[in-house]
Each structure stands twice: as C-alpha cells, then as structure tokens.
C-alpha cells in the first residue's frame, strides 16, 4: 500500500486511511506486507511504485493524490512508473459528468470541462476508471506485468466507497476462502520479559497461531496478548486460537501472572 | 522513518507514533521524506533499511521491535542491514539495570538477566545505547556510511522520552536554525477544481510558500487551504505565508468563493 500526501509526513493528520484499508484487507483474508507513505512528488511516488514492482507485489493500492489540484500527482507518477503516457479517457470523463449530475441533482449540460477537471480524466494508457459516486476523481485500475494496481482518492468517504464497490471483489477473488480468527487476553503481575519464553513455547506447539504482546499503560502497566490464525477452514482456525489462548494462560498463571479475558 | 509492527499492517491500531514523530521532526525543521511500515520480520525490516541506504537518507528513525519477545526483531534486522554482528553491550546492560532500579525504586541486586532481557542489550557492533528511564529497552544510535540511524521502542511514552532526550538534539544539529510557519483558511461556495488554477498562480508568485488543499466533509463539504513556508529567517517565512494567504483569499472571493479564517 502507498499512502500519499505531505500532510501525512508533517504529522498534520493521522493516517486513518491506512488503518481503515489495512483492516478491511485483513478482514477479507488479504495480507498487507508493507505500507509506504510519501509526499506529493512524482519522483517519490514513482520510486515507491518501482520498489513494489521489484518486490513482485501481487497487489498495490495507492491512496491519495487523484484530485484536481497541482499537487495531485498520482496519475502522473503511475504513468511514469509503468512507462505509458497519460491519455484523456472517454469513460472517465463520462463517469465524472455522471457523478457531478448525481451529486448536484442537476441536468445542467453546461458542466464545464476546465483543465483541472480534465486532469482527473487523464489516465495512464490501458487503465480503467472506477466510478466514484461521491466525488469527482474516479479510482483507477491497472495491471502491470503480474501486479494489479488500484489508485484510490484520499478523501475517506470516496476511498471507502470505491474500495467496497470495486476493490473488495478483486481481493476476494485473489485470496479465495480464507478465514481469520483473533482473540486477546489481559495479563498483569508479570513482566513482559518473563512471558517471552512462554510465548515461544506456545507458538512452537501451535504453528498456525501467531501471538503478539502489546505493552499498555492505561491506567497502569499491563500486557495485551493478541492471538491470530488464518486458515481456509474456519473451525480449525478457531480451535487453534482457543487452545493456544488456554495453554498460554495456564503457563502464565503457573509463573505467577494474572490473566483476564478481554471482551 | 520505519515504523514496525504487524499490528499496524492489520489495522489493529492507528499509527499514532508516525504522527507524533513526523510532527516533532517537522517542528524541529526536519523534512520527513518517507515513512515505511513493515511487519515483525527480519527480512522486511532489513529490506526497508537497505532501500533507505540506497536512497542516501541522511537520517533513519525506526520505531518498534526493541522489546524482549521473539517478535522484536529490529536489532537483528539492523545488524543484518549494516552487516555487523550483534554483541552484548556492557553499557546497554548497565542502563537496563539502572532503569529497572529507577522504575521499581529498588536496590534489589538479584535483578535476573534472563535470555529475554539479555536480548535487549545485544546491539549491532559499534552502536550506542540511548538510556530509557521509563522502560527496559534502550534506544540505539548507529552511523553507517553517511547515514545516522536511531532505533526507538514502539511503546509511545518510551519512544517520546528517548526522542526528546537524545534524538531532538541530533536533528537540531543537522538542520541548524530553521523556522517553519503555517496558516490555514476555510473555503466554501466554490469547487476545488475551480480553485486549482488560483493556487497555481499564487504558488508561482510566492515560490517559498507551499499551498495544499484538503477537502473536508464535516458538517458539509468545505476546503481547508493550508499554507506553509520554511526559512532560516523567521520574519521572511511569516511574511510570505501571510501575503500568500491574503493574495489567494482575494482571488477566491473574486471567483465567487467564501473565505473564513481558521483559528
């Protein structure tokens, strides 16, 4: 995933799009390997794309930089990275007009195709626009030597709408039937460094369960232990997580710790 | 910047460390070019580090993966990326004991050096530990062929404490006297695509000012225009931002838009 915008690199806003997208992809059974955040510069966006091509990513999702202003550079960077020209796309143009009429509830035929609006319909050659009913900028879908690429706008409601309608089905197709199960417990009265070898023991016993410890500080120091398992069999995943939670809880209690469920 | 943790890639938590750090660095006059988020895998952390070396980054800050559990892999990845072995560091050991005594208000000499704790004191050869008074894992400072590298823990209070004490002075030294000025206005009653050419005009006139438009939707559609300027002369930066804001506001009003200050 590539999230784009200077506002993210100066800490002006939290990267909530990253959390929403990674969470939605995980829920669909997808596995996000890396998220790169770059500013509004063609060179930097293109270099993040090229690095993902080099890593043979199956799927790249970019978020941000599709709007009408000069600093919306994602389409230019995409065309540079995949080495095809930008061309005015008739379908994108039609979708933009359709969305405008839909949003303004108007049949106004005088909808002006200013240079700033035309820019949003200039797609990398071979790309397909993804209809955006809640904004002007279409999403973009493109394939490039084994990698699927989707570009989404950064405005959250537009990003979410296009993701649900167009991107979720592609991911479902890619991953097939995959189930992810999770569970957490709260641990106190024992140090994280004393739990570390117990986690190792349980993860050795349950090879399909991933256990991660998260130190928390509210109101005072405690540990969340988070268990997860991914499988094409839902019952197996659930059984493994349940058994691993119970096994590790017993070990921790035997070592003087206290374990509570997190609901 | 490299933020590390599977919990970030499954959308379990928001990347608040990224926002805090980018904001703090920006305030010090630093320029964050890229943030990469990877999971708890030596290969992935090391490859993010190597890509940053290839881009000739001046400064790399990693955040996360310094704790005692098996999935804390940052030191191993660092040693792999810079190609030096991990070695038990006497100073790191001493700092860990000091922090333990400080936090537990104890003179207990029996502080047990379990393998999990020793792991946190095994640093890449040549690295320097950065004292962590609020947790076990020291930060780590390392230089590698022109690049400064700091590794910080992912627990927010520990990350912030080490950053303020040890990292901020390094950044201040690197950037010298730099001042950053910002300002924002709220714009309504005009479409973003109609403002785009006006922003271009003003950014051409004020080459030292960066203007970015952020579409917002609460309670209904409006645009935030964010102005920023960086200079070694505070008055010049403030003057430029003020004049650019005033110039663009006038242009927008002339085109039928409405401009309000954001306080």
mmCIF file of N, CA, C and O in Angstrom, chain B residues 78-166:
data_model
loop_
_atom_site.group_PDB
_atom_site.id
_atom_site.type_symbol
_atom_site.label_atom_id
_atom_site.label_comp_id
_atom_site.label_asym_id
_atom_site.label_seq_id
_atom_site.Cartn_x
_atom_site.Cartn_y
_atom_site.Cartn_z
ATOM 1 N N UNK B 78 18.763 -4.655 11.937
ATOM 2 C CA UNK B 78 19.785 -3.604 11.825
ATOM 3 C C UNK B 78 21.160 -4.224 11.607
ATOM 4 O O UNK B 78 21.919 -3.787 10.737
ATOM 5 N N UNK B 79 21.470 -5.246 12.393
ATOM 6 C CA UNK B 79 22.804 -5.847 12.286
ATOM 7 C C UNK B 79 22.961 -6.504 10.923
ATOM 8 O O UNK B 79 24.039 -6.487 10.330
ATOM 9 N N UNK B 80 21.871 -7.051 10.407
ATOM 10 C CA UNK B 80 21.915 -7.660 9.086
ATOM 11 C C UNK B 80 22.113 -6.588 8.000
ATOM 12 O O UNK B 80 22.932 -6.737 7.097
ATOM 13 N N UNK B 81 21.354 -5.495 8.113
ATOM 14 C CA UNK B 81 21.407 -4.455 7.079
ATOM 15 C C UNK B 81 22.778 -3.774 7.031
ATOM 16 O O UNK B 81 23.279 -3.468 5.955
ATOM 17 N N UNK B 82 23.378 -3.519 8.202
ATOM 18 C CA UNK B 82 24.674 -2.835 8.179
ATOM 19 C C UNK B 82 25.821 -3.844 8.222
ATOM 20 O O UNK B 82 26.991 -3.457 8.209
ATOM 21 N N UNK B 83 25.452 -5.130 8.266
ATOM 22 C CA UNK B 83 26.440 -6.202 8.132
ATOM 23 C C UNK B 83 27.494 -6.210 9.237
ATOM 24 O O UNK B 83 28.693 -6.283 8.970
ATOM 25 N N UNK B 84 27.029 -6.082 10.479
ATOM 26 C CA UNK B 84 27.912 -6.263 11.644
ATOM 27 C C UNK B 84 27.212 -7.231 12.599
ATOM 28 O O UNK B 84 25.984 -7.332 12.582
ATOM 29 N N UNK B 85 27.974 -7.937 13.439
ATOM 30 C CA UNK B 85 27.318 -8.881 14.355
ATOM 31 C C UNK B 85 26.632 -8.160 15.530
ATOM 32 O O UNK B 85 26.932 -7.007 15.826
ATOM 33 N N UNK B 86 25.688 -8.871 16.170
ATOM 34 C CA UNK B 86 25.110 -8.405 17.434
ATOM 35 C C UNK B 86 26.060 -8.800 18.559
ATOM 36 O O UNK B 86 26.511 -9.937 18.622
ATOM 37 N N UNK B 87 26.348 -7.854 19.456
ATOM 38 C CA UNK B 87 27.212 -8.192 20.592
ATOM 39 C C UNK B 87 26.617 -7.641 21.876
ATOM 40 O O UNK B 87 26.047 -6.556 21.887
ATOM 41 N N UNK B 88 26.784 -8.406 22.948
ATOM 42 C CA UNK B 88 26.286 -7.953 24.243
ATOM 43 C C UNK B 88 27.007 -6.657 24.602
ATOM 44 O O UNK B 88 28.235 -6.598 24.597
ATOM 45 N N UNK B 89 26.253 -5.592 24.885
ATOM 46 C CA UNK B 89 26.838 -4.277 25.140
ATOM 47 C C UNK B 89 26.800 -3.982 26.645
ATOM 48 O O UNK B 89 25.723 -3.932 27.247
ATOM 49 N N UNK B 90 27.981 -3.788 27.222
ATOM 50 C CA UNK B 90 28.077 -3.573 28.659
ATOM 51 C C UNK B 90 27.306 -2.339 29.114
ATOM 52 O O UNK B 90 26.624 -2.352 30.144
ATOM 53 N N UNK B 91 27.387 -1.252 28.338
ATOM 54 C CA UNK B 91 26.692 -0.020 28.717
ATOM 55 C C UNK B 91 25.184 -0.243 28.668
ATOM 56 O O UNK B 91 24.443 0.159 29.574
ATOM 57 N N UNK B 92 24.699 -0.914 27.608
ATOM 58 C CA UNK B 92 23.263 -1.185 27.483
ATOM 59 C C UNK B 92 22.775 -2.012 28.672
ATOM 60 O O UNK B 92 21.704 -1.746 29.241
ATOM 61 N N UNK B 93 23.580 -2.973 29.092
ATOM 62 C CA UNK B 93 23.228 -3.805 30.246
ATOM 63 C C UNK B 93 23.112 -2.960 31.509
ATOM 64 O O UNK B 93 22.159 -3.080 32.277
ATOM 65 N N UNK B 94 24.095 -2.084 31.696
ATOM 66 C CA UNK B 94 24.103 -1.227 32.877
ATOM 67 C C UNK B 94 22.881 -0.304 32.869
ATOM 68 O O UNK B 94 22.216 -0.125 33.879
ATOM 69 N N UNK B 95 22.563 0.273 31.693
ATOM 70 C CA UNK B 95 21.420 1.182 31.590
ATOM 71 C C UNK B 95 20.115 0.432 31.868
ATOM 72 O O UNK B 95 19.198 0.971 32.489
ATOM 73 N N UNK B 96 20.035 -0.820 31.420
ATOM 74 C CA UNK B 96 18.831 -1.608 31.648
ATOM 75 C C UNK B 96 18.619 -1.846 33.144
ATOM 76 O O UNK B 96 17.522 -1.682 33.672
ATOM 77 N N UNK B 97 19.720 -2.190 33.841
ATOM 78 C CA UNK B 97 19.633 -2.397 35.290
ATOM 79 C C UNK B 97 19.271 -1.097 36.006
ATOM 80 O O UNK B 97 18.451 -1.079 36.915
ATOM 81 N N UNK B 98 19.901 0.004 35.549
ATOM 82 C CA UNK B 98 19.651 1.308 36.165
ATOM 83 C C UNK B 98 18.169 1.673 36.029
ATOM 84 O O UNK B 98 17.532 2.112 36.989
ATOM 85 N N UNK B 99 17.625 1.454 34.829
ATOM 86 C CA UNK B 99 16.226 1.793 34.587
ATOM 87 C C UNK B 99 15.313 0.914 35.439
ATOM 88 O O UNK B 99 14.321 1.381 35.995
ATOM 89 N N UNK B 100 15.674 -0.362 35.574
ATOM 90 C CA UNK B 100 14.865 -1.285 36.369
ATOM 91 C C UNK B 100 14.810 -0.804 37.817
ATOM 92 O O UNK B 100 13.740 -0.700 38.419
ATOM 93 N N UNK B 101 15.983 -0.461 38.358
ATOM 94 C CA UNK B 101 16.035 0.022 39.751
ATOM 95 C C UNK B 101 15.250 1.318 39.911
ATOM 96 O O UNK B 101 14.533 1.525 40.883
ATOM 97 N N UNK B 102 15.397 2.206 38.930
ATOM 98 C CA UNK B 102 14.727 3.509 38.963
ATOM 99 C C UNK B 102 13.210 3.325 38.942
ATOM 100 O O UNK B 102 12.478 3.906 39.738
ATOM 101 N N UNK B 103 12.731 2.429 38.045
ATOM 102 C CA UNK B 103 11.288 2.254 37.905
ATOM 103 C C UNK B 103 10.682 1.493 39.067
ATOM 104 O O UNK B 103 9.539 1.704 39.432
ATOM 105 N N UNK B 104 11.456 0.552 39.658
ATOM 106 C CA UNK B 104 10.906 -0.262 40.745
ATOM 107 C C UNK B 104 11.350 0.246 42.106
ATOM 108 O O UNK B 104 11.039 -0.352 43.117
ATOM 109 N N UNK B 105 12.078 1.382 42.064
ATOM 110 C CA UNK B 105 12.515 2.003 43.303
ATOM 111 C C UNK B 105 13.127 0.949 44.227
ATOM 112 O O UNK B 105 12.751 0.828 45.395
ATOM 113 N N UNK B 106 14.034 0.156 43.664
ATOM 114 C CA UNK B 106 14.544 -0.974 44.435
ATOM 115 C C UNK B 106 16.054 -1.076 44.287
ATOM 116 O O UNK B 106 16.643 -0.687 43.282
ATOM 117 N N UNK B 107 16.691 -1.607 45.319
ATOM 118 C CA UNK B 107 18.124 -1.840 45.250
ATOM 119 C C UNK B 107 18.385 -3.330 45.092
ATOM 120 O O UNK B 107 19.481 -3.811 45.360
ATOM 121 N N UNK B 108 17.354 -4.015 44.643
ATOM 122 C CA UNK B 108 17.405 -5.463 44.514
ATOM 123 C C UNK B 108 18.547 -5.891 43.588
ATOM 124 O O UNK B 108 18.508 -5.666 42.388
ATOM 125 N N UNK B 109 19.552 -6.510 44.155
ATOM 126 C CA UNK B 109 20.710 -6.886 43.350
ATOM 127 C C UNK B 109 20.450 -8.182 42.587
ATOM 128 O O UNK B 109 21.254 -8.609 41.780
ATOM 129 N N UNK B 110 19.306 -8.812 42.872
ATOM 130 C CA UNK B 110 19.050 -10.114 42.253
ATOM 131 C C UNK B 110 18.420 -9.973 40.862
ATOM 132 O O UNK B 110 17.982 -10.958 40.291
ATOM 133 N N UNK B 111 18.312 -8.725 40.340
ATOM 134 C CA UNK B 111 17.733 -8.485 39.016
ATOM 135 C C UNK B 111 18.261 -9.535 38.044
ATOM 136 O O UNK B 111 19.455 -9.613 37.776
ATOM 137 N N UNK B 112 17.357 -10.346 37.567
ATOM 138 C CA UNK B 112 17.754 -11.534 36.818
ATOM 139 C C UNK B 112 18.005 -11.232 35.352
ATOM 140 O O UNK B 112 17.128 -10.695 34.671
ATOM 141 N N UNK B 113 19.174 -11.577 34.868
ATOM 142 C CA UNK B 113 19.470 -11.374 33.445
ATOM 143 C C UNK B 113 19.033 -12.606 32.649
ATOM 144 O O UNK B 113 19.840 -13.424 32.252
ATOM 145 N N UNK B 114 17.718 -12.695 32.435
ATOM 146 C CA UNK B 114 17.174 -13.806 31.649
ATOM 147 C C UNK B 114 17.565 -13.625 30.194
ATOM 148 O O UNK B 114 17.923 -12.521 29.767
ATOM 149 N N UNK B 115 17.483 -14.687 29.383
ATOM 150 C CA UNK B 115 17.810 -14.550 27.949
ATOM 151 C C UNK B 115 16.984 -13.448 27.282
ATOM 152 O O UNK B 115 17.497 -12.711 26.441
ATOM 153 N N UNK B 116 15.693 -13.323 27.671
ATOM 154 C CA UNK B 116 14.840 -12.306 27.053
ATOM 155 C C UNK B 116 15.350 -10.900 27.345
ATOM 156 O O UNK B 116 15.240 -10.002 26.524
ATOM 157 N N UNK B 117 15.892 -10.707 28.557
ATOM 158 C CA UNK B 117 16.416 -9.377 28.887
ATOM 159 C C UNK B 117 17.767 -9.154 28.221
ATOM 160 O O UNK B 117 18.052 -8.065 27.723
ATOM 161 N N UNK B 118 18.599 -10.185 28.223
ATOM 162 C CA UNK B 118 19.919 -10.056 27.592
ATOM 163 C C UNK B 118 19.771 -9.674 26.120
ATOM 164 O O UNK B 118 20.549 -8.898 25.583
ATOM 165 N N UNK B 119 18.726 -10.215 25.492
ATOM 166 C CA UNK B 119 18.464 -9.922 24.084
ATOM 167 C C UNK B 119 18.402 -8.414 23.824
ATOM 168 O O UNK B 119 18.902 -7.926 22.811
ATOM 169 N N UNK B 120 17.771 -7.675 24.753
ATOM 170 C CA UNK B 120 17.609 -6.227 24.551
ATOM 171 C C UNK B 120 18.934 -5.480 24.663
ATOM 172 O O UNK B 120 19.025 -4.310 24.301
ATOM 173 N N UNK B 121 19.966 -6.139 25.211
ATOM 174 C CA UNK B 121 21.268 -5.482 25.356
ATOM 175 C C UNK B 121 22.267 -5.972 24.306
ATOM 176 O O UNK B 121 23.430 -5.599 24.327
ATOM 177 N N UNK B 122 21.803 -6.800 23.402
ATOM 178 C CA UNK B 122 22.684 -7.259 22.313
ATOM 179 C C UNK B 122 22.514 -6.311 21.130
ATOM 180 O O UNK B 122 21.552 -6.389 20.377
ATOM 181 N N UNK B 123 23.462 -5.388 20.971
ATOM 182 C CA UNK B 123 23.354 -4.329 19.954
ATOM 183 C C UNK B 123 24.245 -4.645 18.758
ATOM 184 O O UNK B 123 25.243 -5.358 18.895
ATOM 185 N N UNK B 124 23.901 -4.074 17.598
ATOM 186 C CA UNK B 124 24.812 -4.196 16.447
ATOM 187 C C UNK B 124 26.167 -3.600 16.842
ATOM 188 O O UNK B 124 26.228 -2.532 17.459
ATOM 189 N N UNK B 125 27.241 -4.275 16.490
ATOM 190 C CA UNK B 125 28.591 -3.832 16.859
ATOM 191 C C UNK B 125 28.810 -2.379 16.417
ATOM 192 O O UNK B 125 28.549 -2.026 15.270
ATOM 193 N N UNK B 126 29.293 -1.546 17.363
ATOM 194 C CA UNK B 126 29.549 -0.141 17.041
ATOM 195 C C UNK B 126 28.395 0.781 17.413
ATOM 196 O O UNK B 126 28.527 1.998 17.339
ATOM 197 N N UNK B 127 27.263 0.202 17.802
ATOM 198 C CA UNK B 127 26.102 1.031 18.153
ATOM 199 C C UNK B 127 26.201 1.525 19.591
ATOM 200 O O UNK B 127 26.918 0.957 20.408
ATOM 201 N N UNK B 128 25.465 2.582 19.877
ATOM 202 C CA UNK B 128 25.497 3.222 21.181
ATOM 203 C C UNK B 128 24.090 3.141 21.781
ATOM 204 O O UNK B 128 23.121 3.483 21.109
ATOM 205 N N UNK B 129 23.941 2.679 23.029
ATOM 206 C CA UNK B 129 22.601 2.631 23.624
ATOM 207 C C UNK B 129 22.146 4.025 24.076
ATOM 208 O O UNK B 129 22.967 4.845 24.480
ATOM 209 N N UNK B 130 20.839 4.294 23.970
ATOM 210 C CA UNK B 130 20.263 5.561 24.424
ATOM 211 C C UNK B 130 19.356 5.246 25.618
ATOM 212 O O UNK B 130 18.374 4.507 25.484
ATOM 213 N N UNK B 131 19.687 5.801 26.765
ATOM 214 C CA UNK B 131 19.037 5.447 28.028
ATOM 215 C C UNK B 131 17.519 5.638 27.991
ATOM 216 O O UNK B 131 17.013 6.662 27.555
ATOM 217 N N UNK B 132 16.822 4.599 28.477
ATOM 218 C CA UNK B 132 15.359 4.611 28.546
ATOM 219 C C UNK B 132 14.932 4.563 30.007
ATOM 220 O O UNK B 132 14.882 3.486 30.596
ATOM 221 N N UNK B 133 14.624 5.710 30.616
ATOM 222 C CA UNK B 133 14.299 5.705 32.039
ATOM 223 C C UNK B 133 12.905 5.148 32.332
ATOM 224 O O UNK B 133 12.574 4.906 33.479
ATOM 225 N N UNK B 134 12.088 4.953 31.307
ATOM 226 C CA UNK B 134 10.695 4.537 31.543
ATOM 227 C C UNK B 134 10.398 3.125 31.039
ATOM 228 O O UNK B 134 9.242 2.704 31.017
ATOM 229 N N UNK B 135 11.428 2.380 30.617
ATOM 230 C CA UNK B 135 11.208 1.012 30.158
ATOM 231 C C UNK B 135 12.522 0.261 30.081
ATOM 232 O O UNK B 135 13.590 0.832 30.339
ATOM 233 N N UNK B 136 12.466 -1.026 29.710
ATOM 234 C CA UNK B 136 13.681 -1.855 29.711
ATOM 235 C C UNK B 136 14.551 -1.636 28.481
ATOM 236 O O UNK B 136 15.775 -1.659 28.559
ATOM 237 N N UNK B 137 13.918 -1.495 27.312
ATOM 238 C CA UNK B 137 14.679 -1.492 26.064
ATOM 239 C C UNK B 137 15.307 -0.130 25.811
ATOM 240 O O UNK B 137 14.605 0.864 25.639
ATOM 241 N N UNK B 138 16.646 -0.093 25.764
ATOM 242 C CA UNK B 138 17.326 1.148 25.392
ATOM 243 C C UNK B 138 17.029 1.473 23.935
ATOM 244 O O UNK B 138 16.746 0.584 23.138
ATOM 245 N N UNK B 139 17.099 2.761 23.589
ATOM 246 C CA UNK B 139 17.156 3.132 22.181
ATOM 247 C C UNK B 139 18.551 2.807 21.660
ATOM 248 O O UNK B 139 19.450 2.454 22.430
ATOM 249 N N UNK B 140 18.754 2.911 20.365
ATOM 250 C CA UNK B 140 20.043 2.563 19.771
ATOM 251 C C UNK B 140 20.422 3.625 18.742
ATOM 252 O O UNK B 140 19.583 4.076 17.958
ATOM 253 N N UNK B 141 21.699 4.042 18.780
ATOM 254 C CA UNK B 141 22.199 5.039 17.827
ATOM 255 C C UNK B 141 23.392 4.450 17.096
ATOM 256 O O UNK B 141 24.269 3.847 17.711
ATOM 257 N N UNK B 142 23.410 4.635 15.787
ATOM 258 C CA UNK B 142 24.381 3.941 14.942
ATOM 259 C C UNK B 142 24.639 4.802 13.712
ATOM 260 O O UNK B 142 23.735 5.442 13.189
ATOM 261 N N UNK B 143 25.904 4.831 13.253
ATOM 262 C CA UNK B 143 26.188 5.518 11.986
ATOM 263 C C UNK B 143 26.626 4.496 10.965
ATOM 264 O O UNK B 143 27.359 3.561 11.298
ATOM 265 N N UNK B 144 26.178 4.704 9.733
ATOM 266 C CA UNK B 144 26.551 3.746 8.690
ATOM 267 C C UNK B 144 26.723 4.500 7.382
ATOM 268 O O UNK B 144 25.762 5.043 6.845
ATOM 269 N N UNK B 145 27.941 4.588 6.930
ATOM 270 C CA UNK B 145 28.325 5.264 5.687
ATOM 271 C C UNK B 145 27.457 6.474 5.359
ATOM 272 O O UNK B 145 26.679 6.465 4.414
ATOM 273 N N UNK B 146 27.576 7.514 6.166
ATOM 274 C CA UNK B 146 26.884 8.769 5.867
ATOM 275 C C UNK B 146 25.461 8.852 6.387
ATOM 276 O O UNK B 146 24.845 9.916 6.348
ATOM 277 N N UNK B 147 24.905 7.742 6.842
ATOM 278 C CA UNK B 147 23.532 7.762 7.359
ATOM 279 C C UNK B 147 23.541 7.582 8.877
ATOM 280 O O UNK B 147 24.192 6.682 9.394
ATOM 281 N N UNK B 148 22.825 8.478 9.559
ATOM 282 C CA UNK B 148 22.626 8.299 11.006
ATOM 283 C C UNK B 148 21.374 7.453 11.203
ATOM 284 O O UNK B 148 20.365 7.673 10.534
ATOM 285 N N UNK B 149 21.436 6.502 12.122
ATOM 286 C CA UNK B 149 20.290 5.635 12.368
ATOM 287 C C UNK B 149 19.965 5.655 13.857
ATOM 288 O O UNK B 149 20.864 5.473 14.683
ATOM 289 N N UNK B 150 18.699 5.893 14.185
ATOM 290 C CA UNK B 150 18.261 5.768 15.574
ATOM 291 C C UNK B 150 17.125 4.753 15.618
ATOM 292 O O UNK B 150 16.189 4.833 14.819
ATOM 293 N N UNK B 151 17.207 3.790 16.530
ATOM 294 C CA UNK B 151 16.112 2.846 16.734
ATOM 295 C C UNK B 151 15.425 3.179 18.058
ATOM 296 O O UNK B 151 16.087 3.287 19.092
ATOM 297 N N UNK B 152 14.111 3.381 17.990
ATOM 298 C CA UNK B 152 13.333 3.725 19.186
ATOM 299 C C UNK B 152 12.339 2.615 19.500
ATOM 300 O O UNK B 152 11.848 1.948 18.584
ATOM 301 N N UNK B 153 11.997 2.428 20.779
ATOM 302 C CA UNK B 153 10.955 1.447 21.114
ATOM 303 C C UNK B 153 9.587 1.939 20.631
ATOM 304 O O UNK B 153 9.406 3.134 20.392
ATOM 305 N N UNK B 154 8.634 1.013 20.483
ATOM 306 C CA UNK B 154 7.316 1.378 19.981
ATOM 307 C C UNK B 154 6.327 1.802 21.058
ATOM 308 O O UNK B 154 5.293 2.395 20.742
ATOM 309 N N UNK B 155 6.632 1.535 22.327
ATOM 310 C CA UNK B 155 5.728 1.983 23.402
ATOM 311 C C UNK B 155 5.796 3.514 23.433
ATOM 312 O O UNK B 155 6.877 4.076 23.632
ATOM 313 N N UNK B 156 4.649 4.192 23.223
ATOM 314 C CA UNK B 156 4.692 5.638 22.992
ATOM 315 C C UNK B 156 5.475 6.439 24.039
ATOM 316 O O UNK B 156 6.306 7.271 23.675
ATOM 317 N N UNK B 157 5.255 6.181 25.328
ATOM 318 C CA UNK B 157 5.923 7.013 26.327
ATOM 319 C C UNK B 157 7.439 6.791 26.277
ATOM 320 O O UNK B 157 8.223 7.734 26.477
ATOM 321 N N UNK B 158 7.879 5.577 25.964
ATOM 322 C CA UNK B 158 9.318 5.299 25.877
ATOM 323 C C UNK B 158 9.914 5.963 24.634
ATOM 324 O O UNK B 158 10.978 6.585 24.677
ATOM 325 N N UNK B 159 9.190 5.845 23.503
ATOM 326 C CA UNK B 159 9.635 6.469 22.259
ATOM 327 C C UNK B 159 9.796 7.981 22.445
ATOM 328 O O UNK B 159 10.822 8.560 22.072
ATOM 329 N N UNK B 160 8.770 8.613 23.043
ATOM 330 C CA UNK B 160 8.800 10.077 23.199
ATOM 331 C C UNK B 160 9.922 10.521 24.141
ATOM 332 O O UNK B 160 10.606 11.514 23.882
ATOM 333 N N UNK B 161 10.101 9.780 25.233
ATOM 334 C CA UNK B 161 11.128 10.154 26.207
ATOM 335 C C UNK B 161 12.517 10.111 25.571
ATOM 336 O O UNK B 161 13.302 11.052 25.705
ATOM 337 N N UNK B 162 12.812 9.024 24.862
ATOM 338 C CA UNK B 162 14.147 8.905 24.244
ATOM 339 C C UNK B 162 14.306 9.930 23.120
ATOM 340 O O UNK B 162 15.364 10.524 22.934
ATOM 341 N N UNK B 163 13.221 10.161 22.348
ATOM 342 C CA UNK B 163 13.304 11.142 21.258
ATOM 343 C C UNK B 163 13.685 12.514 21.806
ATOM 344 O O UNK B 163 14.605 13.160 21.309
ATOM 345 N N UNK B 164 12.948 12.970 22.824
ATOM 346 C CA UNK B 164 13.191 14.324 23.351
ATOM 347 C C UNK B 164 14.606 14.455 23.912
ATOM 348 O O UNK B 164 15.268 15.467 23.710
ATOM 349 N N UNK B 165 15.049 13.419 24.609
ATOM 350 C CA UNK B 165 16.336 13.494 25.305
ATOM 351 C C UNK B 165 17.513 13.336 24.322
ATOM 352 O O UNK B 165 18.500 14.036 24.434
ATOM 353 N N UNK B 166 17.394 12.419 23.387
ATOM 354 C CA UNK B 166 18.568 12.049 22.581
ATOM 355 C C UNK B 166 18.467 12.387 21.089
ATOM 356 O O UNK B 166 19.469 12.643 20.453
#
